[in-house]
Amino acid sequence: MGCIFKPKGTKYFYIKYYRDGKPYIESSKSTVKADAKRLLALRGGQIQEGKFYGLKVLKTSISDLLKLIIQKSEEDKLPSLTDRRHYVKLLEEHFGATKAANLATVQVMDYRKKRRELVSDQTINRELGVLRRAYNLAMEHDPPLVNRVPKISLTSEKECIRTGFIEDEEFRALRGVLPDHLKIALTIGYYTGMRSGEILGLQWRQVDFTQNTLRLDPGTTFTISEGVLSGI
């Protein structure tokens, strides 16, 4: 199986094991010998099952995986390439430096929570779907870049249906008592169904008075919202 040792002058226990006669030395990153024993047993099991792909997978970052999906999308000339680049940028900002082997469910949940303040669950599903696809591509790579594909759950599309719409009479009454700067936001939301984060994040480059349109960036809930400006 191998052995456990503690190099002179270090505080961590190390393990040494073999695959196909090649020795591997790895830090347990723990001062507890029992942790090193568990890691040694884990590596032994992975080697026996043919699921040990070397220590390089421990250094692979999520940023490395996201590069794979862009490369694959470009090779396949996918029409959704622009959207994928947008999703990858968002995922990169949140997960980029994270080691692919260390991604935890709580980190995915934290991403969903933060994104819900800006976009719908459908959009978040598309984004996390890209992350899951990146892991699958890494597993299919020769040699594999990851030891496993973590569970990345997506929200049921049936659960994403929005409720709580107001009638026209209620909308006009509410707009009548709001200050001018809030009337604009309310009107855009009423006619388009956009979320508050999407509305408040709009920039002048997305407003076209000549075409009477608002355009959202790729990857947001709506692509084009027409005829809104005339209602403000």
Coordinates of C-alpha atoms in Angstrom, one line a residue:
M1 CA 0.0 0.0 0.0
G2 CA 2.8 2.4 0.9
C3 CA 3.9 4.2 4.1
I4 CA 3.3 7.3 6.2
F5 CA 6.2 9.5 7.3
K6 CA 7.0 12.9 8.7
P7 CA 10.0 14.6 7.1
K8 CA 12.4 16.4 9.4
G9 CA 11.5 20.0 10.0
T10 CA 7.9 19.8 8.7
K11 CA 4.7 19.7 10.7
Y12 CA 2.6 17.6 8.2
F13 CA 2.5 13.9 7.7
Y14 CA 3.3 12.6 4.2
I15 CA 2.3 9.4 2.4
K16 CA 4.2 7.4 -0.2
Y17 CA 2.5 4.9 -2.5
Y18 CA 3.1 3.3 -5.9
R19 CA 1.2 2.9 -9.2
D20 CA 2.6 0.7 -11.9
G21 CA 5.9 0.8 -10.0
K22 CA 6.1 4.6 -10.0
P23 CA 6.4 6.1 -6.5
Y24 CA 4.2 9.1 -5.5
I25 CA 4.8 11.3 -2.4
E26 CA 2.0 13.5 -1.2
S27 CA 1.4 15.7 1.8
S28 CA -1.7 15.0 3.8
K29 CA -1.7 18.7 4.8
S30 CA -2.5 17.5 8.3
T31 CA -0.7 17.1 11.6
V32 CA -2.9 14.2 12.5
K33 CA -1.5 10.8 11.5
A34 CA -5.1 9.3 11.2
D35 CA -5.8 11.8 8.4
A36 CA -2.7 10.6 6.6
K37 CA -3.9 7.0 7.0
R38 CA -7.3 7.9 5.5
L39 CA -5.6 9.6 2.5
L40 CA -3.3 6.6 1.9
A41 CA -6.3 4.3 2.0
L42 CA -8.2 6.6 -0.4
R43 CA -5.3 6.6 -2.9
G44 CA -4.9 2.8 -2.6
G45 CA -8.6 2.4 -3.5
Q46 CA -8.4 4.8 -6.4
I47 CA -5.4 2.9 -7.8
Q48 CA -7.1 -0.5 -7.5
E49 CA -10.2 0.9 -9.2
G50 CA -8.2 2.5 -12.0
K51 CA -9.4 6.0 -10.9
F52 CA -6.1 7.5 -9.9
Y53 CA -4.8 9.8 -12.6
G54 CA -1.7 11.2 -11.0
L55 CA -1.2 14.2 -8.7
K56 CA -1.7 16.7 -11.5
V57 CA -5.4 16.5 -11.1
L58 CA -5.0 18.0 -7.6
K59 CA -3.5 21.2 -9.2
T60 CA -6.2 21.6 -11.8
S61 CA -8.3 24.7 -11.2
I62 CA -11.8 25.3 -12.3
S63 CA -10.4 28.0 -14.5
D64 CA -8.5 25.3 -16.4
L65 CA -11.8 23.4 -16.9
L66 CA -13.6 26.4 -18.2
K67 CA -10.9 26.9 -20.9
L68 CA -11.8 23.4 -22.1
I69 CA -15.4 24.2 -22.6
I70 CA -14.6 27.4 -24.6
Q71 CA -12.1 25.4 -26.7
K72 CA -14.7 22.7 -27.4
S73 CA -17.5 25.2 -28.2
E74 CA -15.2 26.9 -30.7
E75 CA -14.3 23.6 -32.3
D76 CA -17.9 22.6 -32.6
K77 CA -18.8 26.1 -33.9
L78 CA -21.8 26.3 -31.5
P79 CA -24.3 29.1 -32.2
S80 CA -24.5 29.6 -28.4
L81 CA -20.8 30.4 -28.2
T82 CA -21.4 34.0 -27.2
D83 CA -23.7 33.0 -24.4
R84 CA -21.2 30.3 -23.2
R85 CA -18.4 32.9 -23.1
H86 CA -20.6 35.1 -20.9
Y87 CA -21.4 32.2 -18.6
V88 CA -17.8 31.2 -18.4
K89 CA -16.8 34.8 -17.4
L90 CA -19.3 34.7 -14.5
L91 CA -18.1 31.3 -13.4
E92 CA -14.5 32.3 -13.7
E93 CA -15.1 35.3 -11.4
H94 CA -16.7 33.2 -8.7
F95 CA -14.9 29.8 -8.9
G96 CA -11.8 30.4 -11.1
A97 CA -9.0 30.0 -8.5
T98 CA -10.8 27.1 -6.8
K99 CA -9.1 23.7 -7.3
A100 CA -11.4 21.5 -9.3
A101 CA -10.9 18.6 -6.9
N102 CA -12.1 20.8 -3.9
L103 CA -15.4 22.1 -5.3
A104 CA -18.0 21.6 -2.6
T105 CA -21.8 21.6 -2.7
V106 CA -21.9 24.6 -0.4
Q107 CA -19.9 26.7 -2.9
V108 CA -22.4 25.9 -5.7
M109 CA -25.3 26.8 -3.4
D110 CA -23.5 30.1 -2.5
Y111 CA -23.2 30.9 -6.3
R112 CA -26.9 30.2 -6.8
K113 CA -27.8 32.4 -3.9
K114 CA -25.8 35.4 -5.1
R115 CA -27.0 35.1 -8.7
R116 CA -30.6 34.9 -7.7
E117 CA -30.4 38.5 -6.7
L118 CA -29.8 39.4 -10.3
V119 CA -31.3 36.7 -12.6
S120 CA -33.8 33.9 -12.8
D121 CA -33.2 30.2 -11.8
Q122 CA -33.5 29.3 -15.5
T123 CA -30.5 31.5 -16.3
I124 CA -28.6 30.1 -13.3
N125 CA -29.3 26.6 -14.6
R126 CA -27.7 27.5 -17.9
E127 CA -24.6 28.8 -16.1
L128 CA -24.2 25.8 -13.7
G129 CA -24.9 23.5 -16.7
V130 CA -21.8 24.9 -18.3
L131 CA -19.8 24.2 -15.1
R132 CA -21.1 20.6 -15.1
R133 CA -20.2 20.2 -18.7
A134 CA -16.7 21.5 -18.1
Y135 CA -16.2 18.8 -15.5
N136 CA -17.5 16.1 -17.9
L137 CA -15.1 17.3 -20.6
A138 CA -12.2 17.2 -18.0
M139 CA -13.1 13.6 -17.1
E140 CA -13.1 12.6 -20.8
H141 CA -9.7 14.3 -21.4
D142 CA -6.8 12.0 -22.0
P143 CA -5.4 11.8 -19.4
P144 CA -8.4 12.9 -17.2
L145 CA -7.9 16.3 -15.5
V146 CA -10.2 15.4 -12.6
N147 CA -10.8 12.4 -10.4
R148 CA -14.5 12.9 -10.2
V149 CA -17.5 15.0 -11.4
P150 CA -19.1 16.6 -8.4
K151 CA -22.8 16.8 -8.0
I152 CA -24.0 20.1 -9.4
S153 CA -27.8 20.2 -9.0
L154 CA -30.1 22.3 -11.2
T155 CA -33.4 23.7 -10.2
S156 CA -36.5 22.1 -11.7
E157 CA -37.8 24.4 -14.5
K158 CA -41.3 23.9 -13.1
E159 CA -40.1 25.6 -9.9
C160 CA -38.9 28.6 -11.8
I161 CA -42.4 29.9 -12.8
R162 CA -42.9 33.4 -11.5
T163 CA -46.0 34.3 -9.6
G164 CA -47.4 37.5 -8.0
F165 CA -48.2 39.5 -11.1
I166 CA -50.3 42.7 -10.6
E167 CA -53.2 43.9 -12.7
D168 CA -53.1 47.0 -14.9
E169 CA -55.3 49.0 -12.5
E170 CA -53.1 48.1 -9.6
F171 CA -49.9 49.0 -11.6
R172 CA -51.2 52.4 -12.5
A173 CA -52.3 53.1 -8.9
L174 CA -48.9 52.1 -7.6
R175 CA -47.0 54.1 -10.2
G176 CA -49.2 57.2 -9.3
V177 CA -47.8 57.3 -5.7
L178 CA -44.2 56.6 -6.4
P179 CA -41.4 59.2 -6.9
D180 CA -40.3 59.8 -10.5
H181 CA -37.1 57.8 -10.3
L182 CA -39.0 54.7 -9.1
K183 CA -41.7 55.0 -11.7
I184 CA -39.2 54.2 -14.4
A185 CA -38.0 51.0 -12.7
L186 CA -41.6 49.9 -12.0
T187 CA -42.7 50.5 -15.6
I188 CA -39.8 48.6 -17.1
G189 CA -40.5 45.7 -14.7
Y190 CA -44.3 45.7 -15.3
Y191 CA -43.9 45.6 -19.1
T192 CA -41.0 43.2 -19.4
G193 CA -41.1 41.0 -16.3
M194 CA -37.4 41.8 -15.6
R195 CA -36.1 41.4 -12.1
S196 CA -35.1 44.4 -10.0
G197 CA -31.4 43.5 -10.3
E198 CA -31.6 43.4 -14.1
I199 CA -33.4 46.8 -14.2
L200 CA -31.1 48.6 -11.7
G201 CA -28.1 47.1 -13.6
L202 CA -29.0 48.6 -17.0
Q203 CA -26.5 51.0 -18.6
W204 CA -27.1 53.7 -21.2
R205 CA -25.3 51.5 -23.9
Q206 CA -28.3 49.1 -23.5
V207 CA -30.9 51.8 -24.2
D208 CA -31.8 52.6 -27.8
F209 CA -34.3 55.5 -28.1
T210 CA -34.3 55.4 -31.9
Q211 CA -35.5 51.7 -32.0
N212 CA -37.5 52.1 -28.8
T213 CA -35.7 49.0 -27.2
L214 CA -33.8 47.8 -24.2
R215 CA -31.2 45.2 -24.8
L216 CA -29.8 42.9 -22.1
D217 CA -26.4 41.3 -22.3
P218 CA -26.2 37.6 -23.3
G219 CA -26.9 35.2 -20.4
T220 CA -29.6 37.4 -18.8
T221 CA -33.2 36.5 -18.6
F222 CA -34.4 38.4 -21.7
T223 CA -32.5 39.2 -24.9
I224 CA -34.6 42.1 -26.3
S225 CA -37.4 44.0 -24.6
E226 CA -39.3 46.0 -27.2
G227 CA -41.8 48.9 -26.9
V228 CA -40.9 49.6 -23.3
L229 CA -39.6 53.1 -23.6
S230 CA -42.9 54.4 -25.0
G231 CA -44.7 53.3 -21.9
I232 CA -42.4 55.3 -19.5

